[in-house]
Amino acid sequence: PYLPPEFLVDRAGMSPGLSREAILAGAPQALAQVRLSLAQLDLRLAASPFLLGDAFTLADASGFFPLWLFKNSPALFANIEAYPR
């Protein structure tokens, strides 16, 4: 219910066959991959304040946007909140 209709229109040219149904079918596996990635990021950030060391870089900025998308769904955002770093 949180997927904006414009999203599919925007991505249609880049992803032939992309549909709401395809996204929903792949969601459980995608969420498992997200949780694994969040755990890895959390471990990396335990060692340094930013992904590549002591300074903010493009790597940190690049990681922000995918996580920002989760804010549209409180249930999904809870996955992010489980990893405080």
mmCIF file of N, CA and C in Angstrom:
data_model
loop_
_atom_site.group_PDB
_atom_site.id
_atom_site.type_symbol
_atom_site.label_atom_id
_atom_site.label_comp_id
_atom_site.label_asym_id
_atom_site.label_seq_id
_atom_site.Cartn_x
_atom_site.Cartn_y
_atom_site.Cartn_z
ATOM 1 N N PRO A 1 0.816 -1.223 0.000
ATOM 2 C CA PRO A 1 0.000 0.000 0.000
ATOM 3 C C PRO A 1 0.850 1.275 0.000
ATOM 4 N N TYR A 2 2.154 1.157 0.255
ATOM 5 C CA TYR A 2 3.017 2.336 0.347
ATOM 6 C C TYR A 2 3.774 2.630 -0.944
ATOM 7 N N LEU A 3 3.618 1.787 -1.938
ATOM 8 C CA LEU A 3 4.338 1.975 -3.186
ATOM 9 C C LEU A 3 3.616 3.018 -4.042
ATOM 10 N N PRO A 4 4.244 4.169 -4.262
ATOM 11 C CA PRO A 4 3.586 5.203 -5.077
ATOM 12 C C PRO A 4 3.406 4.720 -6.515
ATOM 13 N N PRO A 5 2.247 4.973 -7.122
ATOM 14 C CA PRO A 5 2.009 4.533 -8.504
ATOM 15 C C PRO A 5 3.049 5.091 -9.477
ATOM 16 N N GLU A 6 3.561 6.298 -9.214
ATOM 17 C CA GLU A 6 4.558 6.895 -10.098
ATOM 18 C C GLU A 6 5.840 6.073 -10.148
ATOM 19 N N PHE A 7 6.107 5.329 -9.096
ATOM 20 C CA PHE A 7 7.333 4.538 -9.030
ATOM 21 C C PHE A 7 7.392 3.538 -10.173
ATOM 22 N N LEU A 8 6.302 2.798 -10.373
ATOM 23 C CA LEU A 8 6.280 1.802 -11.445
ATOM 24 C C LEU A 8 6.371 2.457 -12.814
ATOM 25 N N VAL A 9 5.718 3.587 -12.981
ATOM 26 C CA VAL A 9 5.783 4.304 -14.247
ATOM 27 C C VAL A 9 7.222 4.764 -14.503
ATOM 28 N N ASP A 10 7.861 5.294 -13.485
ATOM 29 C CA ASP A 10 9.232 5.789 -13.616
ATOM 30 C C ASP A 10 10.205 4.667 -13.967
ATOM 31 N N ARG A 11 10.016 3.502 -13.380
ATOM 32 C CA ARG A 11 10.961 2.398 -13.566
ATOM 33 C C ARG A 11 10.638 1.503 -14.759
ATOM 34 N N ALA A 12 9.476 1.670 -15.378
ATOM 35 C CA ALA A 12 9.035 0.775 -16.454
ATOM 36 C C ALA A 12 10.038 0.694 -17.595
ATOM 37 N N GLY A 13 10.622 1.820 -17.987
ATOM 38 C CA GLY A 13 11.583 1.813 -19.083
ATOM 39 C C GLY A 13 12.881 1.110 -18.755
ATOM 40 N N MET A 14 13.240 1.077 -17.493
ATOM 41 C CA MET A 14 14.503 0.467 -17.077
ATOM 42 C C MET A 14 14.351 -1.002 -16.704
ATOM 43 N N SER A 15 13.122 -1.403 -16.388
ATOM 44 C CA SER A 15 12.892 -2.754 -15.878
ATOM 45 C C SER A 15 11.687 -3.391 -16.561
ATOM 46 N N PRO A 16 11.862 -3.903 -17.773
ATOM 47 C CA PRO A 16 10.735 -4.556 -18.442
ATOM 48 C C PRO A 16 10.178 -5.690 -17.577
ATOM 49 N N GLY A 17 8.879 -5.780 -17.509
ATOM 50 C CA GLY A 17 8.252 -6.827 -16.713
ATOM 51 C C GLY A 17 8.050 -6.461 -15.257
ATOM 52 N N LEU A 18 8.511 -5.292 -14.864
ATOM 53 C CA LEU A 18 8.315 -4.874 -13.482
ATOM 54 C C LEU A 18 6.828 -4.605 -13.248
ATOM 55 N N SER A 19 6.324 -5.158 -12.179
ATOM 56 C CA SER A 19 4.917 -4.951 -11.825
ATOM 57 C C SER A 19 4.787 -4.969 -10.312
ATOM 58 N N ARG A 20 3.670 -4.485 -9.851
ATOM 59 C CA ARG A 20 3.387 -4.513 -8.417
ATOM 60 C C ARG A 20 3.419 -5.960 -7.914
ATOM 61 N N GLU A 21 2.865 -6.864 -8.703
ATOM 62 C CA GLU A 21 2.824 -8.277 -8.318
ATOM 63 C C GLU A 21 4.230 -8.862 -8.197
ATOM 64 N N ALA A 22 5.097 -8.497 -9.143
ATOM 65 C CA ALA A 22 6.483 -8.994 -9.097
ATOM 66 C C ALA A 22 7.207 -8.460 -7.866
ATOM 67 N N ILE A 23 6.965 -7.210 -7.542
ATOM 68 C CA ILE A 23 7.598 -6.617 -6.362
ATOM 69 C C ILE A 23 7.119 -7.327 -5.100
ATOM 70 N N LEU A 24 5.816 -7.549 -5.004
ATOM 71 C CA LEU A 24 5.266 -8.215 -3.818
ATOM 72 C C LEU A 24 5.760 -9.659 -3.702
ATOM 73 N N ALA A 25 5.899 -10.340 -4.834
ATOM 74 C CA ALA A 25 6.381 -11.723 -4.800
ATOM 75 C C ALA A 25 7.823 -11.801 -4.308
ATOM 76 N N GLY A 26 8.630 -10.802 -4.659
ATOM 77 C CA GLY A 26 10.038 -10.804 -4.250
ATOM 78 C C GLY A 26 10.297 -10.154 -2.913
ATOM 79 N N ALA A 27 9.279 -9.576 -2.309
ATOM 80 C CA ALA A 27 9.458 -8.803 -1.073
ATOM 81 C C ALA A 27 10.067 -9.597 0.086
ATOM 82 N N PRO A 28 9.611 -10.818 0.374
ATOM 83 C CA PRO A 28 10.211 -11.543 1.515
ATOM 84 C C PRO A 28 11.718 -11.757 1.366
ATOM 85 N N GLN A 29 12.160 -12.141 0.184
ATOM 86 C CA GLN A 29 13.599 -12.348 -0.020
ATOM 87 C C GLN A 29 14.340 -11.017 0.032
ATOM 88 N N ALA A 30 13.749 -9.983 -0.539
ATOM 89 C CA ALA A 30 14.387 -8.663 -0.521
ATOM 90 C C ALA A 30 14.538 -8.164 0.917
ATOM 91 N N LEU A 31 13.521 -8.370 1.736
ATOM 92 C CA LEU A 31 13.594 -7.930 3.133
ATOM 93 C C LEU A 31 14.674 -8.696 3.885
ATOM 94 N N ALA A 32 14.816 -9.981 3.614
ATOM 95 C CA ALA A 32 15.888 -10.761 4.245
ATOM 96 C C ALA A 32 17.253 -10.202 3.848
ATOM 97 N N GLN A 33 17.420 -9.821 2.590
ATOM 98 C CA GLN A 33 18.676 -9.238 2.128
ATOM 99 C C GLN A 33 18.928 -7.875 2.774
ATOM 100 N N VAL A 34 17.866 -7.095 2.931
ATOM 101 C CA VAL A 34 17.997 -5.791 3.596
ATOM 102 C C VAL A 34 18.469 -5.976 5.029
ATOM 103 N N ARG A 35 17.875 -6.917 5.735
ATOM 104 C CA ARG A 35 18.274 -7.160 7.133
ATOM 105 C C ARG A 35 19.742 -7.579 7.215
ATOM 106 N N LEU A 36 20.183 -8.418 6.305
ATOM 107 C CA LEU A 36 21.587 -8.829 6.276
ATOM 108 C C LEU A 36 22.487 -7.628 6.016
ATOM 109 N N SER A 37 22.117 -6.803 5.063
ATOM 110 C CA SER A 37 22.916 -5.613 4.760
ATOM 111 C C SER A 37 22.946 -4.650 5.930
ATOM 112 N N LEU A 38 21.812 -4.471 6.604
ATOM 113 C CA LEU A 38 21.768 -3.588 7.774
ATOM 114 C C LEU A 38 22.678 -4.106 8.885
ATOM 115 N N ALA A 39 22.685 -5.405 9.083
ATOM 116 C CA ALA A 39 23.554 -5.988 10.104
ATOM 117 C C ALA A 39 25.028 -5.736 9.762
ATOM 118 N N GLN A 40 25.370 -5.872 8.484
ATOM 119 C CA GLN A 40 26.755 -5.627 8.071
ATOM 120 C C GLN A 40 27.129 -4.157 8.229
ATOM 121 N N LEU A 41 26.222 -3.265 7.851
ATOM 122 C CA LEU A 41 26.476 -1.829 8.028
ATOM 123 C C LEU A 41 26.639 -1.486 9.501
ATOM 124 N N ASP A 42 25.791 -2.069 10.331
ATOM 125 C CA ASP A 42 25.851 -1.800 11.765
ATOM 126 C C ASP A 42 27.202 -2.233 12.345
ATOM 127 N N LEU A 43 27.688 -3.386 11.920
ATOM 128 C CA LEU A 43 29.003 -3.852 12.382
ATOM 129 C C LEU A 43 30.117 -2.919 11.922
ATOM 130 N N ARG A 44 30.052 -2.484 10.665
ATOM 131 C CA ARG A 44 31.074 -1.577 10.143
ATOM 132 C C ARG A 44 31.062 -0.262 10.917
ATOM 133 N N LEU A 45 29.861 0.235 11.199
ATOM 134 C CA LEU A 45 29.747 1.514 11.900
ATOM 135 C C LEU A 45 30.070 1.402 13.392
ATOM 136 N N ALA A 46 30.206 0.201 13.889
ATOM 137 C CA ALA A 46 30.655 0.020 15.270
ATOM 138 C C ALA A 46 32.138 0.367 15.385
ATOM 139 N N ALA A 47 32.858 0.243 14.266
ATOM 140 C CA ALA A 47 34.301 0.475 14.271
ATOM 141 C C ALA A 47 34.692 1.902 13.909
ATOM 142 N N SER A 48 33.802 2.620 13.229
ATOM 143 C CA SER A 48 34.110 3.993 12.832
ATOM 144 C C SER A 48 32.808 4.782 12.682
ATOM 145 N N PRO A 49 32.887 6.096 12.796
ATOM 146 C CA PRO A 49 31.658 6.895 12.749
ATOM 147 C C PRO A 49 31.006 6.949 11.363
ATOM 148 N N PHE A 50 31.761 6.673 10.311
ATOM 149 C CA PHE A 50 31.237 6.690 8.956
ATOM 150 C C PHE A 50 31.668 5.419 8.238
ATOM 151 N N LEU A 51 31.058 5.109 7.110
ATOM 152 C CA LEU A 51 31.320 3.843 6.430
ATOM 153 C C LEU A 51 32.776 3.623 6.045
ATOM 154 N N LEU A 52 33.458 4.686 5.645
ATOM 155 C CA LEU A 52 34.843 4.526 5.194
ATOM 156 C C LEU A 52 35.863 5.134 6.150
ATOM 157 N N GLY A 53 35.449 5.390 7.368
ATOM 158 C CA GLY A 53 36.411 5.917 8.338
ATOM 159 C C GLY A 53 35.860 7.053 9.163
ATOM 160 N N ASP A 54 36.676 8.096 9.326
ATOM 161 C CA ASP A 54 36.331 9.190 10.223
ATOM 162 C C ASP A 54 35.608 10.354 9.560
ATOM 163 N N ALA A 55 35.430 10.305 8.240
ATOM 164 C CA ALA A 55 34.813 11.427 7.533
ATOM 165 C C ALA A 55 33.629 10.954 6.692
ATOM 166 N N PHE A 56 32.640 11.807 6.582
ATOM 167 C CA PHE A 56 31.482 11.568 5.730
ATOM 168 C C PHE A 56 31.931 11.544 4.275
ATOM 169 N N THR A 57 31.498 10.513 3.524
ATOM 170 C CA THR A 57 31.859 10.399 2.107
ATOM 171 C C THR A 57 30.612 10.085 1.286
ATOM 172 N N LEU A 58 30.817 9.960 0.000
ATOM 173 C CA LEU A 58 29.729 9.597 -0.892
ATOM 174 C C LEU A 58 29.127 8.241 -0.514
ATOM 175 N N ALA A 59 29.919 7.363 0.052
ATOM 176 C CA ALA A 59 29.407 6.054 0.493
ATOM 177 C C ALA A 59 28.297 6.239 1.525
ATOM 178 N N ASP A 60 28.480 7.161 2.450
ATOM 179 C CA ASP A 60 27.453 7.420 3.465
ATOM 180 C C ASP A 60 26.199 8.015 2.824
ATOM 181 N N ALA A 61 26.396 8.956 1.915
ATOM 182 C CA ALA A 61 25.265 9.579 1.231
ATOM 183 C C ALA A 61 24.499 8.551 0.400
ATOM 184 N N SER A 62 25.222 7.657 -0.251
ATOM 185 C CA SER A 62 24.592 6.636 -1.088
ATOM 186 C C SER A 62 23.769 5.650 -0.257
ATOM 187 N N GLY A 63 24.181 5.431 0.956
ATOM 188 C CA GLY A 63 23.442 4.522 1.827
ATOM 189 C C GLY A 63 22.177 5.122 2.400
ATOM 190 N N PHE A 64 22.096 6.427 2.377
ATOM 191 C CA PHE A 64 20.953 7.099 2.995
ATOM 192 C C PHE A 64 19.661 6.890 2.223
ATOM 193 N N PHE A 65 19.680 7.080 0.919
ATOM 194 C CA PHE A 65 18.439 7.077 0.143
ATOM 195 C C PHE A 65 17.638 5.779 0.250
ATOM 196 N N PRO A 66 18.256 4.605 0.067
ATOM 197 C CA PRO A 66 17.454 3.380 0.192
ATOM 198 C C PRO A 66 16.801 3.244 1.570
ATOM 199 N N LEU A 67 17.502 3.674 2.597
ATOM 200 C CA LEU A 67 16.934 3.593 3.942
ATOM 201 C C LEU A 67 15.830 4.622 4.136
ATOM 202 N N TRP A 68 15.973 5.769 3.509
ATOM 203 C CA TRP A 68 14.969 6.817 3.600
ATOM 204 C C TRP A 68 13.630 6.337 3.040
ATOM 205 N N LEU A 69 13.667 5.480 2.015
ATOM 206 C CA LEU A 69 12.429 4.964 1.439
ATOM 207 C C LEU A 69 11.608 4.169 2.454
ATOM 208 N N PHE A 70 12.257 3.576 3.417
ATOM 209 C CA PHE A 70 11.570 2.777 4.421
ATOM 210 C C PHE A 70 10.679 3.632 5.331
ATOM 211 N N LYS A 71 10.933 4.934 5.377
ATOM 212 C CA LYS A 71 10.152 5.790 6.272
ATOM 213 C C LYS A 71 8.682 5.833 5.887
ATOM 214 N N ASN A 72 8.353 5.434 4.660
ATOM 215 C CA ASN A 72 6.964 5.427 4.216
ATOM 216 C C ASN A 72 6.142 4.326 4.873
ATOM 217 N N SER A 73 6.793 3.377 5.493
ATOM 218 C CA SER A 73 6.099 2.268 6.135
ATOM 219 C C SER A 73 6.630 2.058 7.548
ATOM 220 N N PRO A 74 5.836 2.371 8.560
ATOM 221 C CA PRO A 74 6.315 2.166 9.935
ATOM 222 C C PRO A 74 6.749 0.720 10.199
ATOM 223 N N ALA A 75 6.060 -0.240 9.625
ATOM 224 C CA ALA A 75 6.432 -1.639 9.849
ATOM 225 C C ALA A 75 7.801 -1.942 9.251
ATOM 226 N N LEU A 76 8.075 -1.409 8.072
ATOM 227 C CA LEU A 76 9.388 -1.622 7.467
ATOM 228 C C LEU A 76 10.466 -0.810 8.173
ATOM 229 N N PHE A 77 10.122 0.396 8.601
ATOM 230 C CA PHE A 77 11.112 1.236 9.270
ATOM 231 C C PHE A 77 11.598 0.598 10.571
ATOM 232 N N ALA A 78 10.779 -0.222 11.194
ATOM 233 C CA ALA A 78 11.188 -0.923 12.408
ATOM 234 C C ALA A 78 12.426 -1.785 12.144
ATOM 235 N N ASN A 79 12.572 -2.289 10.912
ATOM 236 C CA ASN A 79 13.765 -3.065 10.562
ATOM 237 C C ASN A 79 15.030 -2.215 10.671
ATOM 238 N N ILE A 80 14.940 -0.972 10.272
ATOM 239 C CA ILE A 80 16.071 -0.078 10.350
ATOM 240 C C ILE A 80 16.372 0.300 11.797
ATOM 241 N N GLU A 81 15.329 0.557 12.545
ATOM 242 C CA GLU A 81 15.512 0.964 13.953
ATOM 243 C C GLU A 81 16.174 -0.143 14.773
ATOM 244 N N ALA A 82 16.105 -1.372 14.310
ATOM 245 C CA ALA A 82 16.742 -2.470 15.027
ATOM 246 C C ALA A 82 18.265 -2.401 14.960
ATOM 247 N N TYR A 83 18.793 -1.552 14.075
ATOM 248 C CA TYR A 83 20.231 -1.385 13.903
ATOM 249 C C TYR A 83 20.572 0.077 14.184
ATOM 250 N N PRO A 84 20.904 0.404 15.410
ATOM 251 C CA PRO A 84 21.043 1.811 15.825
ATOM 252 C C PRO A 84 22.151 2.604 15.130
ATOM 253 N N ARG A 85 23.181 1.928 14.659
ATOM 254 C CA ARG A 85 24.270 2.688 14.034
ATOM 255 C C ARG A 85 23.915 3.013 12.601
#
